[in-house]
Structures are given as structure tokens and as C-alpha cells.
Short mmCIF file of C-alpha atoms and ligand atoms in Angstrom, two decimals:
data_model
loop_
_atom_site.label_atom_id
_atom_site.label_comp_id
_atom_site.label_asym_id
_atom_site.label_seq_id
_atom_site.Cartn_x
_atom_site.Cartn_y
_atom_site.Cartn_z
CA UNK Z 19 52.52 132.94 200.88
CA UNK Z 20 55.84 132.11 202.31
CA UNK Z 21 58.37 134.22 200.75
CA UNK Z 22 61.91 131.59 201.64
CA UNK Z 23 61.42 128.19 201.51
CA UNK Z 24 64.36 126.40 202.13
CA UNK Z 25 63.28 125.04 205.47
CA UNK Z 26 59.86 123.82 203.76
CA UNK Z 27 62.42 121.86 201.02
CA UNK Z 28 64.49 120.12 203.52
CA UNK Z 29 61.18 119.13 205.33
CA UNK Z 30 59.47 118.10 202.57
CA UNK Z 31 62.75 116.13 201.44
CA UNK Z 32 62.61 114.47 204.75
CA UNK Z 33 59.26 113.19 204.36
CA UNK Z 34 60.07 111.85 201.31
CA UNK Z 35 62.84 110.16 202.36
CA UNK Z 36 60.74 107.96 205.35
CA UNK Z 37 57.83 107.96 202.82
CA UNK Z 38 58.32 104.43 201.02
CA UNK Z 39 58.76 102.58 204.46
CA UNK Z 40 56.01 99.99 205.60
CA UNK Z 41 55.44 101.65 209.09
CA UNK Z 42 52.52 99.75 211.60
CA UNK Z 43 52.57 100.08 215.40
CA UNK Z 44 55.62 97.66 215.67
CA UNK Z 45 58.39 96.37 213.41
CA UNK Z 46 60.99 97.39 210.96
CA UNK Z 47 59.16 100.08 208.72
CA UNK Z 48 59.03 101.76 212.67
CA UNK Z 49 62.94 100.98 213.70
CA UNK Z 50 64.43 102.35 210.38
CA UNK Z 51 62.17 105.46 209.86
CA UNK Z 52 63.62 106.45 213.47
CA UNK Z 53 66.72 105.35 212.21
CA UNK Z 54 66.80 108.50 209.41
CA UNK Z 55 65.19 110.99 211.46
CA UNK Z 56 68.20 110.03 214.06
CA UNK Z 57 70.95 110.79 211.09
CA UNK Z 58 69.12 113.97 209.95
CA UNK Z 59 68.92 115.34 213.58
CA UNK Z 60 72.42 114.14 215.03
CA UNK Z 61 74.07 115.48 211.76
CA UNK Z 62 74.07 118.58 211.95
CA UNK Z 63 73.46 119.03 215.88
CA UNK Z 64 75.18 117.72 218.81
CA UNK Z 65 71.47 116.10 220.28
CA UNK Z 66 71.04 112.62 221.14
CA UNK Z 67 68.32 111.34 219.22
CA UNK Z 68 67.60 108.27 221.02
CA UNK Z 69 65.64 105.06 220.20
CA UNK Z 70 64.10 102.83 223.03
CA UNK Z 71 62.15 99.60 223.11
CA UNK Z 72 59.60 98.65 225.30
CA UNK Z 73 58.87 94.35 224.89
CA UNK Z 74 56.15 93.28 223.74
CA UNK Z 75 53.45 91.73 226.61
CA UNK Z 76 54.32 94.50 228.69
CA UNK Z 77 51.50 96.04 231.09
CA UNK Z 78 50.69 99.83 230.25
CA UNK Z 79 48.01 101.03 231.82
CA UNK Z 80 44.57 99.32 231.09
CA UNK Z 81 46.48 98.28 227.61
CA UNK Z 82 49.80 95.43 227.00
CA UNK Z 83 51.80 96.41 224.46
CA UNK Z 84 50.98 94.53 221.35
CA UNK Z 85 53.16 91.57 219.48
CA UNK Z 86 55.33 93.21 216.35
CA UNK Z 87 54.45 92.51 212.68
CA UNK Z 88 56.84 91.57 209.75
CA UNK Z 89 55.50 90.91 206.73
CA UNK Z 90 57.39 89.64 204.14
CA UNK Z 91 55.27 89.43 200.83
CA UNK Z 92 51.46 90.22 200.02
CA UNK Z 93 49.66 89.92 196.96
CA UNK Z 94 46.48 88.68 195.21
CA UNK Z 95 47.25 87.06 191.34
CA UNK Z 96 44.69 85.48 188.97
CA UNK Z 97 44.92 82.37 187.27
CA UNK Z 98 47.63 83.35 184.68
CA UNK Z 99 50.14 84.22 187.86
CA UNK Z 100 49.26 87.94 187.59
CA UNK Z 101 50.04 89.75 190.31
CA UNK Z 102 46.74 92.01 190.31
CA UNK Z 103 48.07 94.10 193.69
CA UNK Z 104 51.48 93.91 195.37
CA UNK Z 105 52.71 95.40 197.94
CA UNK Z 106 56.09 96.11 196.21
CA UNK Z 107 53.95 98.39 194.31
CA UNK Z 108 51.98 100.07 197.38
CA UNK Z 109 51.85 98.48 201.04
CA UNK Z 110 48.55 99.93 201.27
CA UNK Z 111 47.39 96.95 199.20
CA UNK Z 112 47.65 94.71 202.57
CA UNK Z 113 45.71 95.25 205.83
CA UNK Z 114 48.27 96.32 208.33
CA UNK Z 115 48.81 93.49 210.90
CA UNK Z 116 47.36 90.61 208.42
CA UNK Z 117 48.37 87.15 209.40
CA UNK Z 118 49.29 84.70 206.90
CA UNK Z 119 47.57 83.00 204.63
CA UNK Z 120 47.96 80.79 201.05
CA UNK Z 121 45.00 80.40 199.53
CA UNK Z 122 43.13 80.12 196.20
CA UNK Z 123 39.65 81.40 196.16
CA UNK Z 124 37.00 82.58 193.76
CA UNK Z 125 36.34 85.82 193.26
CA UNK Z 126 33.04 85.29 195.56
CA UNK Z 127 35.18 84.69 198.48
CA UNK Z 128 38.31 86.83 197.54
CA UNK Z 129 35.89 89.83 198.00
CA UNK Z 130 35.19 89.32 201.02
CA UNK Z 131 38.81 90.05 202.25
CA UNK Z 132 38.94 93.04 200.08
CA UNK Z 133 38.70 96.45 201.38
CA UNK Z 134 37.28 99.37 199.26
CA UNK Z 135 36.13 103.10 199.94
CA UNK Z 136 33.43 103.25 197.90
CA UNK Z 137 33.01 106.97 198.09
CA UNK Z 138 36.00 107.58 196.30
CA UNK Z 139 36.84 104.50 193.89
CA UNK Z 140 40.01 105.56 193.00
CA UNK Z 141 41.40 105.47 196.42
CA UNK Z 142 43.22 102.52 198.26
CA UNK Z 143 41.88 102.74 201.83
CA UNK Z 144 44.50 102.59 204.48
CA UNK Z 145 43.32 99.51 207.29
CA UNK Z 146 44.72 97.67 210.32
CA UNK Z 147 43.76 95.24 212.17
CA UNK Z 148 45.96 96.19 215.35
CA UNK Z 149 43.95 93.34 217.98
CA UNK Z 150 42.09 91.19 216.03
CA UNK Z 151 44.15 88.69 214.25
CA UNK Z 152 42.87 88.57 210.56
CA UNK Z 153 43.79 89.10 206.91
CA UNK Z 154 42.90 90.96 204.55
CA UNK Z 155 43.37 93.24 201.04
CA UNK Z 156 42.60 96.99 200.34
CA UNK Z 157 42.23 98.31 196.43
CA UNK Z 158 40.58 100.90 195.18
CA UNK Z 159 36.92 100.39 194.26
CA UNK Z 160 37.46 100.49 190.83
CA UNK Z 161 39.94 97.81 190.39
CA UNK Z 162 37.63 95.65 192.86
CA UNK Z 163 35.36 96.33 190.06
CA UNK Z 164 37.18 95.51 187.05
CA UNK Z 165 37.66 91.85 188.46
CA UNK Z 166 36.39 88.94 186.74
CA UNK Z 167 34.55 85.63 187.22
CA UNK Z 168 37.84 82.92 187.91
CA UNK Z 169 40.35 81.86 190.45
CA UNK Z 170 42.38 83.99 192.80
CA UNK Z 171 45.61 83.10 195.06
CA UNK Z 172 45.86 85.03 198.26
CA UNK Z 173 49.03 85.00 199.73
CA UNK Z 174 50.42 87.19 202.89
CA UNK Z 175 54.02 85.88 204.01
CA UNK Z 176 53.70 87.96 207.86
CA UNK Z 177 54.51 86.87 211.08
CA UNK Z 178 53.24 88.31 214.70
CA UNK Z 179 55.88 87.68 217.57
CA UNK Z 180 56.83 88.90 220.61
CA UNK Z 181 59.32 91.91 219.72
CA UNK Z 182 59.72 95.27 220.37
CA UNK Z 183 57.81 98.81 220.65
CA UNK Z 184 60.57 100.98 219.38
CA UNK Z 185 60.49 105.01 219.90
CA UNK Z 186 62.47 107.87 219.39
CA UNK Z 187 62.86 110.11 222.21
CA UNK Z 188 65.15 113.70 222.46
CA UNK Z 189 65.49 115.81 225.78
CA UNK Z 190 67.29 119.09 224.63
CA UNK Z 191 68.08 121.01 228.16
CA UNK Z 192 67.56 124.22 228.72
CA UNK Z 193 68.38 126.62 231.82
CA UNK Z 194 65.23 125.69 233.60
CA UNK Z 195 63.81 122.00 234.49
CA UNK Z 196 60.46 123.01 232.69
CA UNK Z 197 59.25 121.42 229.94
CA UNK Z 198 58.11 122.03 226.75
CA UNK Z 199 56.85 118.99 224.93
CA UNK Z 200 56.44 118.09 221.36
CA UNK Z 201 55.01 114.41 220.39
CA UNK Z 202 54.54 112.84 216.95
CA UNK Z 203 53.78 109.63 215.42
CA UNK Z 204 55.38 107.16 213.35
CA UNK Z 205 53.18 103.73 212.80
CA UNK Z 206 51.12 104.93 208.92
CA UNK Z 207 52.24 103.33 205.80
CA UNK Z 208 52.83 105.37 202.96
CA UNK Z 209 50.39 108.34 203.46
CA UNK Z 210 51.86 111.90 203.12
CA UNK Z 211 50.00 114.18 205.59
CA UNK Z 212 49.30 111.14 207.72
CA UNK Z 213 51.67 110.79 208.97
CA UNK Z 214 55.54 111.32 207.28
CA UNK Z 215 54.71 115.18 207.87
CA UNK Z 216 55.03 115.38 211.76
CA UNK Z 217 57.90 113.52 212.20
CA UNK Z 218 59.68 115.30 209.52
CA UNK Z 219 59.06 118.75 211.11
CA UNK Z 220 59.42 117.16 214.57
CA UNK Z 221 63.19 116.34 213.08
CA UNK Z 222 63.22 119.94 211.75
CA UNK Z 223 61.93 121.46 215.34
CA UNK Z 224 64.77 120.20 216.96
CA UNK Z 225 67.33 121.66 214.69
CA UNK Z 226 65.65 124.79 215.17
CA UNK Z 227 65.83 124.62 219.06
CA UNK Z 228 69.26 123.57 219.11
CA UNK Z 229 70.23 126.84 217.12
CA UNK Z 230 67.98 128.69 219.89
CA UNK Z 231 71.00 130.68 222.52
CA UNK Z 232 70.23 130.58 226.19
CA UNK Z 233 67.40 128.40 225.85
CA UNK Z 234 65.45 129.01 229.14
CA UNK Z 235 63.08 125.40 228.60
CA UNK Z 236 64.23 122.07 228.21
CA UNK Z 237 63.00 119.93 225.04
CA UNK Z 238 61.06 116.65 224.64
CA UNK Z 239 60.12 115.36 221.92
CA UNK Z 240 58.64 111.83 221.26
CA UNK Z 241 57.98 110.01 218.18
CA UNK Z 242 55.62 107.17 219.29
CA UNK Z 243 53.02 104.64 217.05
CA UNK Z 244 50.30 106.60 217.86
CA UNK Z 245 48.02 105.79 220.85
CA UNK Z 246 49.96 102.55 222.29
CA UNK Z 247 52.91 104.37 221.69
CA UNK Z 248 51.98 107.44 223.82
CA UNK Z 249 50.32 105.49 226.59
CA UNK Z 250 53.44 102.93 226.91
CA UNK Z 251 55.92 106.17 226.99
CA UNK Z 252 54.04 108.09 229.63
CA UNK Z 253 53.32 104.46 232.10
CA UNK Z 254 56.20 103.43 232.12
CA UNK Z 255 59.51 104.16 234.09
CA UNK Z 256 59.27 107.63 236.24
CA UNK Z 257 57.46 109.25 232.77
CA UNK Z 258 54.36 110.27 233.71
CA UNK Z 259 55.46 111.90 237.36
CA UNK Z 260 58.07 114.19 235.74
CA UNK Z 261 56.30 114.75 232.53
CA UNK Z 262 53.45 116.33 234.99
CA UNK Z 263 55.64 118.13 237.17
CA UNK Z 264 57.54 119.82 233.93
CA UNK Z 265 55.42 120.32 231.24
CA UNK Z 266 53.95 123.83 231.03
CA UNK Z 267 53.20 123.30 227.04
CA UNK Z 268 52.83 121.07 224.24
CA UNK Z 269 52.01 120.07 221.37
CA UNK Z 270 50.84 116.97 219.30
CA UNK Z 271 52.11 117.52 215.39
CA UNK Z 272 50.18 115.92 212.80
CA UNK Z 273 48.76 116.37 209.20
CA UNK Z 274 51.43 119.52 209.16
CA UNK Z 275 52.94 118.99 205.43
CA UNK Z 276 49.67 120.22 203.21
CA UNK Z 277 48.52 123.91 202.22
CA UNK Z 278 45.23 124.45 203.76
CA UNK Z 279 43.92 126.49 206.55
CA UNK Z 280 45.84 125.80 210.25
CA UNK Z 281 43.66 123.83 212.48
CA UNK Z 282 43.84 123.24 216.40
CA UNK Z 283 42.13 120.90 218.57
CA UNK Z 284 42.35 122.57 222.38
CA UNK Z 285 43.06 120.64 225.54
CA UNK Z 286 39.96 119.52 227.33
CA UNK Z 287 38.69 123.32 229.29
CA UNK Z 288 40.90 124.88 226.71
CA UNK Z 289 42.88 126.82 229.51
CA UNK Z 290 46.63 125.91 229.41
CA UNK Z 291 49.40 127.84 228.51
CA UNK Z 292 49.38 125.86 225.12
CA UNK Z 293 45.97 126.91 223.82
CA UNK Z 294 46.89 130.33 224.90
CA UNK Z 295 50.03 130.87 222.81
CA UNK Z 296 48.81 129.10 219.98
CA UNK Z 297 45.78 131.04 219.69
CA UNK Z 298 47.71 134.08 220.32
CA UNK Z 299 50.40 133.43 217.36
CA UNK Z 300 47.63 132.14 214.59
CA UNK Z 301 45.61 135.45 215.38
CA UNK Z 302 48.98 137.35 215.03
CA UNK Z 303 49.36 136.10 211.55
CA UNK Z 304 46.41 137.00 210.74
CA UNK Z 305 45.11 133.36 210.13
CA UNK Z 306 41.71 134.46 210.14
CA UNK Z 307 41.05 131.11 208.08
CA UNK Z 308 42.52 129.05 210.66
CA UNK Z 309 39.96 126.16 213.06
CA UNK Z 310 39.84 126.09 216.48
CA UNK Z 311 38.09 122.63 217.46
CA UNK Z 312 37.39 122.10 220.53
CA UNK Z 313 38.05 118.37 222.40
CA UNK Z 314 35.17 116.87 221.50
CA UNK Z 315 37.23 116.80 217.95
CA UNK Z 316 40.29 115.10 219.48
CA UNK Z 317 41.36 112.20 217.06
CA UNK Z 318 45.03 112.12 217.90
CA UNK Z 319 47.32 111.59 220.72
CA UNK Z 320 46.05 114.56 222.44
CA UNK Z 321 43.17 111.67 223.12
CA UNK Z 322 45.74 110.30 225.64
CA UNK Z 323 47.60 113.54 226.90
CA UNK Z 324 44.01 115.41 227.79
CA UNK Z 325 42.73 112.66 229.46
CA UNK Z 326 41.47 112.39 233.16
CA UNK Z 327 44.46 112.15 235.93
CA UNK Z 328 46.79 112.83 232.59
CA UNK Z 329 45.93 116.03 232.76
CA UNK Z 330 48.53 117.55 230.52
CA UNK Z 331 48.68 120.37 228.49
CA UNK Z 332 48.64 119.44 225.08
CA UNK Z 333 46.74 120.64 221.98
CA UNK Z 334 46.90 119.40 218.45
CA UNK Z 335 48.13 121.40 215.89
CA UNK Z 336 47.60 120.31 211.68
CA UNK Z 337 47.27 122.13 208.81
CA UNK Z 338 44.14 120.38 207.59
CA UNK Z 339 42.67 118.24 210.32
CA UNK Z 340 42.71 114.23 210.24
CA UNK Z 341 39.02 113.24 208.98
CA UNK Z 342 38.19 116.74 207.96
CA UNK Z 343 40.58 116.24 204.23
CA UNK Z 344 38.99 113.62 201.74
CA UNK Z 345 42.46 112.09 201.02
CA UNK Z 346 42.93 111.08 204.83
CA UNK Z 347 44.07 107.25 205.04
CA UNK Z 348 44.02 106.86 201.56
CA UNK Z 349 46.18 106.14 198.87
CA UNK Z 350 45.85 109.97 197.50
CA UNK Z 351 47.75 111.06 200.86
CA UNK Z 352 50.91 110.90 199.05
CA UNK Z 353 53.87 113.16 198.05
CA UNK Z 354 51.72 115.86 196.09
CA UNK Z 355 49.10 116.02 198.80
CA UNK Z 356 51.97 117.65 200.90
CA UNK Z 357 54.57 120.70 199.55
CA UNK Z 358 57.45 122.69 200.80
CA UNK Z 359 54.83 125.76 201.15
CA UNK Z 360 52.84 123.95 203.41
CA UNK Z 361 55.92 122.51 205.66
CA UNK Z 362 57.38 125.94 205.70
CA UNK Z 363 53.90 127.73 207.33
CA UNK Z 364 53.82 125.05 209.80
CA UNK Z 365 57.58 125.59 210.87
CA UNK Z 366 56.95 129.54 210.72
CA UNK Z 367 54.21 129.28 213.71
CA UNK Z 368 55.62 126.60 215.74
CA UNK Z 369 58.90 128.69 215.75
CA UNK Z 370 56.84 131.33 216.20
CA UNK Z 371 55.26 129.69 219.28
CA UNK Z 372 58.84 128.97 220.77
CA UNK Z 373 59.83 132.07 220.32
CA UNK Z 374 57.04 133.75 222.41
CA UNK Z 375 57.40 130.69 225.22
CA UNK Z 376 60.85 131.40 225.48
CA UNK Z 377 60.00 135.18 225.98
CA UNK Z 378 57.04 135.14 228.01
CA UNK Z 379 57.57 136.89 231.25
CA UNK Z 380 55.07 138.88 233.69
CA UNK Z 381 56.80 142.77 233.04
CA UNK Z 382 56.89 145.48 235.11
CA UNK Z 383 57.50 148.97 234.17
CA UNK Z 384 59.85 150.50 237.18
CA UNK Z 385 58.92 153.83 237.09
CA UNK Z 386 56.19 156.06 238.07
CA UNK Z 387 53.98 158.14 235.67
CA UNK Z 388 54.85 157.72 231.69
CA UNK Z 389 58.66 157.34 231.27
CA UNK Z 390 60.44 160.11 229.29
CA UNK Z 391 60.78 158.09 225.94
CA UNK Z 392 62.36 160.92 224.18
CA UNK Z 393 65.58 161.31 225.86
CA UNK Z 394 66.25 157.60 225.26
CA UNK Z 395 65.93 157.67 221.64
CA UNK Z 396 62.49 155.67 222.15
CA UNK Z 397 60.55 158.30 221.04
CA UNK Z 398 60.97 159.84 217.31
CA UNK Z 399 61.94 163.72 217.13
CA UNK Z 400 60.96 163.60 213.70
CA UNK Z 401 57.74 161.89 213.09
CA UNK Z 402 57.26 160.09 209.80
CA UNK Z 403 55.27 157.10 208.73
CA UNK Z 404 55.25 153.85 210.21
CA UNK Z 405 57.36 155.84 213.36
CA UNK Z 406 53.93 156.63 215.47
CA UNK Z 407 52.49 152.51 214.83
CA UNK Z 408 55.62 151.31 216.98
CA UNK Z 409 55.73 153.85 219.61
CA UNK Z 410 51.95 153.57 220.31
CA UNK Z 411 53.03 149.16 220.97
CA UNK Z 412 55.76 150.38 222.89
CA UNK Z 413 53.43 153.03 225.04
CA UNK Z 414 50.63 150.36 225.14
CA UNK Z 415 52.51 147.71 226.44
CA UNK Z 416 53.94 150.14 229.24
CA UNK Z 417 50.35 150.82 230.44
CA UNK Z 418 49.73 147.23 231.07
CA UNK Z 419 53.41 146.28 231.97
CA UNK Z 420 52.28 146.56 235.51
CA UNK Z 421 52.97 142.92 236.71
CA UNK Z 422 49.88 141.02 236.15
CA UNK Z 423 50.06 140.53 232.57
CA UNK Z 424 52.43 138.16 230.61
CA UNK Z 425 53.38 138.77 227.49
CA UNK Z 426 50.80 137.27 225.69
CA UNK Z 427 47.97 138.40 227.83
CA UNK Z 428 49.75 142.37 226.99
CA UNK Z 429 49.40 140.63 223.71
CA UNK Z 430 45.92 140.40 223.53
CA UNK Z 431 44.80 143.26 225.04
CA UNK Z 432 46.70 145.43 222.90
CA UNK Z 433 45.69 144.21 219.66
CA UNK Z 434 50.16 143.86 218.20
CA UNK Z 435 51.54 140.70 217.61
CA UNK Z 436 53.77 139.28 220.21
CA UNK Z 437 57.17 139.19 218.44
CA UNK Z 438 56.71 142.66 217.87
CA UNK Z 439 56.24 143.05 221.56
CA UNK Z 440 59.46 140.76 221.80
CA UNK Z 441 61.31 143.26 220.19
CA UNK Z 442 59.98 146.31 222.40
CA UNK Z 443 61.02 144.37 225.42
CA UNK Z 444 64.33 144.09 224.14
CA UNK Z 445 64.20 148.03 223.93
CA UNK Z 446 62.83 148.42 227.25
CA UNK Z 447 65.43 146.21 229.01
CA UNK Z 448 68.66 147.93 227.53
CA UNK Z 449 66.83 150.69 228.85
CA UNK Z 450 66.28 148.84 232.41
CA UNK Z 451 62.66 150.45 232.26
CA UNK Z 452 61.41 146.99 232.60
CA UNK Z 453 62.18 143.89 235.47
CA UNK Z 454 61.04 140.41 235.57
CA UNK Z 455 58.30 139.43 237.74
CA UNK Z 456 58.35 136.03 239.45
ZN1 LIG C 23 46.02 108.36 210.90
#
């Protein structure tokens, strides 16, 4: 249980706020859901939150970056000029990316632009049609149902031209050129989990880090439409070149607003500095509930970070993991799928997780044999409860300060959680029993 929860409240307050926007890969829902998580980051920091384009028709990679989408008005009404769905009312009710149309149909033909999932009838199904130009309706089975025998106007008021890929991007500098990176997406509708969650702790994150004193990384974060979004950012200008030369960690957010278990999908051998803190700091808090998937479960835009000649390393961190929660891309994913509990967990480990970046160092102990503990008030001369725990970390991590172990790896050998360990460093380097190894 999370025992304060204000950060969880402003999180959850955030996601709320981008919520009712009709996000798709490209368009307006995009520009002004960047547009708030710009206010809520610049407000109370002194970070440029920036927002880039990237035109439409433009090569990336094996992919072109995809016209934009405005749509207007959608809805399906019977004879007597009811509007039966709307997408004032839910803009789930249209497939994302239909083109227009004006028709009236029976209800023979009307279903078979209508989208259902029939497992779960009471669900509006989130679909796109990203590059195939068609139209078409979601509802929830039961409502497709309920409809009777008579006439039915279809009408979609959208338009596809060439525009703009718009994306938030934030570089917060730290003492040393390397990099650690956080990306997010914002191209889903009105769904909850997916996909308002990781941008509004993405938005939170860099609060966080800006409060962080001598920051020893530098920052990036990216809030992309997921896939095209993350392979335009990384092909085009110098992007790609100095994200591999400066990323030693990161981390794709996603699905990080519900309550469930932690999940992490690793990076492709699973041997980067990323899966190794992350796996280090959900064992620490004793997660013992939390999944560790390997690639072969990649769904996100780890896809496009992990793969061949990209090469970088990024895992995927989520509470519950996109496909593995029943309300995924559907109309439950809303506001009470998600809570301030849930938001406040996720912020605890990824703070958690820059906390032990920012500290982890190879350390040396710099003199021979056990050091004399006791006459630097290391050691207790009265030994109670709770006294011998902290001086067996502090003794442990002295045997295998030797220079060959970072902090993490002491970490795991030991069995203690690493801030603890950040705090014994701390002791040891007033002290100057420890040094830096490079
Ligand atoms: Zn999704």
C-alpha cells in the first residue's frame, strides 16, 4: 500500500485532464494533449518541453510518415434522426482514421461496418485503420444487438491530408553527456491505462528529475504516436547516432496508472544496464508478484528500440501488461480502471530506479584488512535491535567493495536493497573509506 499519495493525485489528475481528447497517430487530439503536458511540466520547472513536427510523406526508415486525420463528426442515427452512437458521447464509437462517408443503409449492410468484441458485449472495442483507407463504427456487442430491422444513416465528416507528426521531446542535462532515456506514447483515444497513464507520469518524471541536485545523467524523454512515432524520432536528423552513443538506460512507460502486479518486458538478451536495475529495484520491494516477460512479449515501442542495428537498451515497464488486462483497447479502460494508488507505485520505482542510476558506481574500499568501524561511530558501542541489521549491510558491502562490483551487482550479492546501500555509501565517503572506480 502506498502510505502518501499526493504524487499519485496529481498524476492521476493529469490523466484526466488529456483523457477526453480524440488522440490517433496524427492530428489535433495529438498537438493539444502535448500542449497540457507542456503547461504542467514548464510550470513549475524551468525545462523546455518542446513540440516538433515531422511532415507528412516523409521517408523513415522502411516506413513514410503517414497523412494526419481530422474528423469532424461521426455518428450512426435511425430513421427517426436518432443518434444511436456519437462520438460527442465516446470517440471510440468511430474507427480511428475512417474516411468519410454519407450514407443510408439497412441494418444488413450497416453491420458490416460495425465493430464488436464479442467476448465482452459490454465493451466498445478501440480500432484504427492507420494504412488502409476505410470506414467504419465500433459499439459494444450488446447495442449491435439491440438494433432493429429499418434504415440507418452513416455519416463520418474526416479528412486525411498531408500535415504533421507532432511530438514532444525534453533533454534535461546533467553533468555527464550520458543518457538516460524515457519514451511514451500519445496516439489512443480515450482509454485510461492505454495510454493517458504514461504520458502523465512521463510529465511527472520530469518534475521529479528536475528537483534531482547534481544530476550526473542527462534526460530524454519522448512522447511519440507509438511505433511511427518512435521510428520517425530515432531516423531522422543526427537521432539515432547520438541516442546510441549516450544511452546507457531506458525505459518505455505504458499501462502505468492501474493497481495490479508490476510487469517488465526485457530488452532482447536481457543484459543491459536497464534490465539490471529494474530487476534489482522490483526485487528490493519485495514485488515478489511482479512479471518479468521476456522479448518474445514485446508489444510496445520497445518493438522498435530492441530491434537489430537499434540495439538500444530499453525495457518496458507497466503495471498490468498491454493484452494481458481484459479491459485493454476497450471502452472499460477508462478513469476507474486507473487510481492515484496505482500512479503513485509506479512513480515510487521509477524514482527508485533513478535514484540507484544516479548512484551506481564501481567502489573500492581503501584500506587493508576490515576497517576499524568503531572509532568512527560506524559501529554501535551499545548494541540494540535493528543496530546489528545495518552494520552487517555496511560490513557486507565492504567485503565486496573491492572494485569489480557496482552497486547493484554489491546489491545482489548481498541480499539489502540498494537505497539502503545508497545510504551506507554516503557513510563510507564522509568517512573517505571508499573511492570511485573508473
Ligand atoms: Zn494500445
Amino acid at each position: 500500500m502506498e502510505k502518501d499519495l499526493t504524487v499519485g493525485k496529481n498524476v492521476y489528475n493529469l490523466a484526466k485532464k488529456i483523457y477526453p481528447y480524440h488522440r490517433c497517430l496524427m492530428g489535433k487530439g495529438v498537438e493539444d494533449t502535448l500542449y497540457i503536458l507542456k503547461e504542467y511540466v514548464e510550470k513549475d520547472t524551468n525545462v523546455k518541453f518542446e513540440i516538433k513536427q515531422i511532415a507528412s510523406g516523409t521517408k523513415v526508415f522502411d516506413w513514410e510518415v503517414p497523412k494526419e486525420w481530422e474528423i469532424k463528426e461521426a455518428y450512426i442515427s435511425d430513421e427517426k434522426g436518432n443518434h444511436i452512437i456519437d462520438i460527442k458521447n465516446n470517440n471510440l464509437y468511430v474507427v480511428g482514421y475512417s474516411t468519410s462517408v454519407d450514407r443510408w443503409v439497412d441494418l444488413e449492410e450497416l453491420n458490416k461496418y460495425i465493430y464488436t468484441q464479442k467476448d465482452q458485449p459490454e465493451a466498445i472495442p478501440y480500432v484504427t485503420s492507420y494504412y488502409k483507407e476505410r470506414y467504419g463504427f465500433c459499439m459494444s456487442e450488446n447495442q449491435r444487438k439491440s438494433l432493429t430491422e429499418q434504415k440507418y444513416h452513416m455519416y463520418i465528416n474526416s479528412s486525411l491530408f498531408n500535415g504533421n507528426l507532432t511530438y514532444g521531446e525534453v533533454v534535461i542535462p546533467g553533468e555527464r553527456k550520458e543518457e538516460i532515456f524515457f519514451s511514451t506514447y500519445v496516439c489512443h483515444p480515450s482509454m485510461a491505462n492505454d495510454n493517458c497513464s504514461g504520458p502523465a507520469l512521463a510529465a511527472e518524471l520530469i518534475k521529479y528529475i528536475y528537483s534531482v541536485k547534481n544530476r550526473k545523467y542527462t534526460y530524454r524523454f519522448i512522447f511519440v504516436p507509438e511505433t511511427i512515432g518512435s521510428i520517425s524520432y530515432m531516423s531522422i536528423n543526427d537521432n539515432l547516432r547520438i541516442m546510441k552513443e549516450r544511452i546507457i538506460a531506458g525505459f518505455n512507460i505504458t499501462c502505468v496508472g492501474d493497481d495490479n502486479c508490476y510487469s517488465i518486458v526485457k530488452t532482447r538478451y536481457e543484459n543491459t544496464l536497464a534490465d539490471k536495475v529494474i530487476t534489482n529495484v522490483l526485487k528490493n520491494n519485495n514485488l515478489v508478484n511482479c512479471i518479468i516477460y521476456p522479448f518474445t512479449k514485446r508489444g510496445s515501442d520497445e518493438r522498435q528500440y530492441n530491434a537489430p542495428g537499434i540495439d538500444l537498451p530499453v525495457v518496458c515497464f507497466c503495471r498490468s501488461l498491454f493484452h494481458e488486462f481484459k479491459e485493454y483497447h476497450t471502452s472499460l479502460d477508462d478513469m476507474n480502471y486507473i487510481s492515484p494508488e496505482g500512479f503513485q507505485g509506479s512513480f515510487r520505482i521509477l524514482t527508485q530506479v533513478i535514484e540507484v542510476l544516479e548512484n551506481n558506481e564501481y567502489y573500492k574500499i581503501n584500506v587493508l584488512c576490515e576497517p576499524q568501524l568503531g572509532k568512527r561511530n560506524l559501529y554501535p558501542t551499545i548494541s540494540k535491535k535493528g543496530s546489528y541489521d545495518e552494520v552487517k549491510a555496511m560490513t557486507d558491502f565492504i567485503v565486496y567493495a573491492d572494485g569489480t562490483n557496482d552497486l547493484i551487482d554489491i546489491s545482489n550479492i548481498i541480499g539489502v536493497d540498494c537505497m539502503k546501500l545508497i545510504d551506507i555509501v554516503r557513510k563510507l565517503f564522509d568517512e573517505q573509506l571508499i573511492v570511485k572506480v573508473y
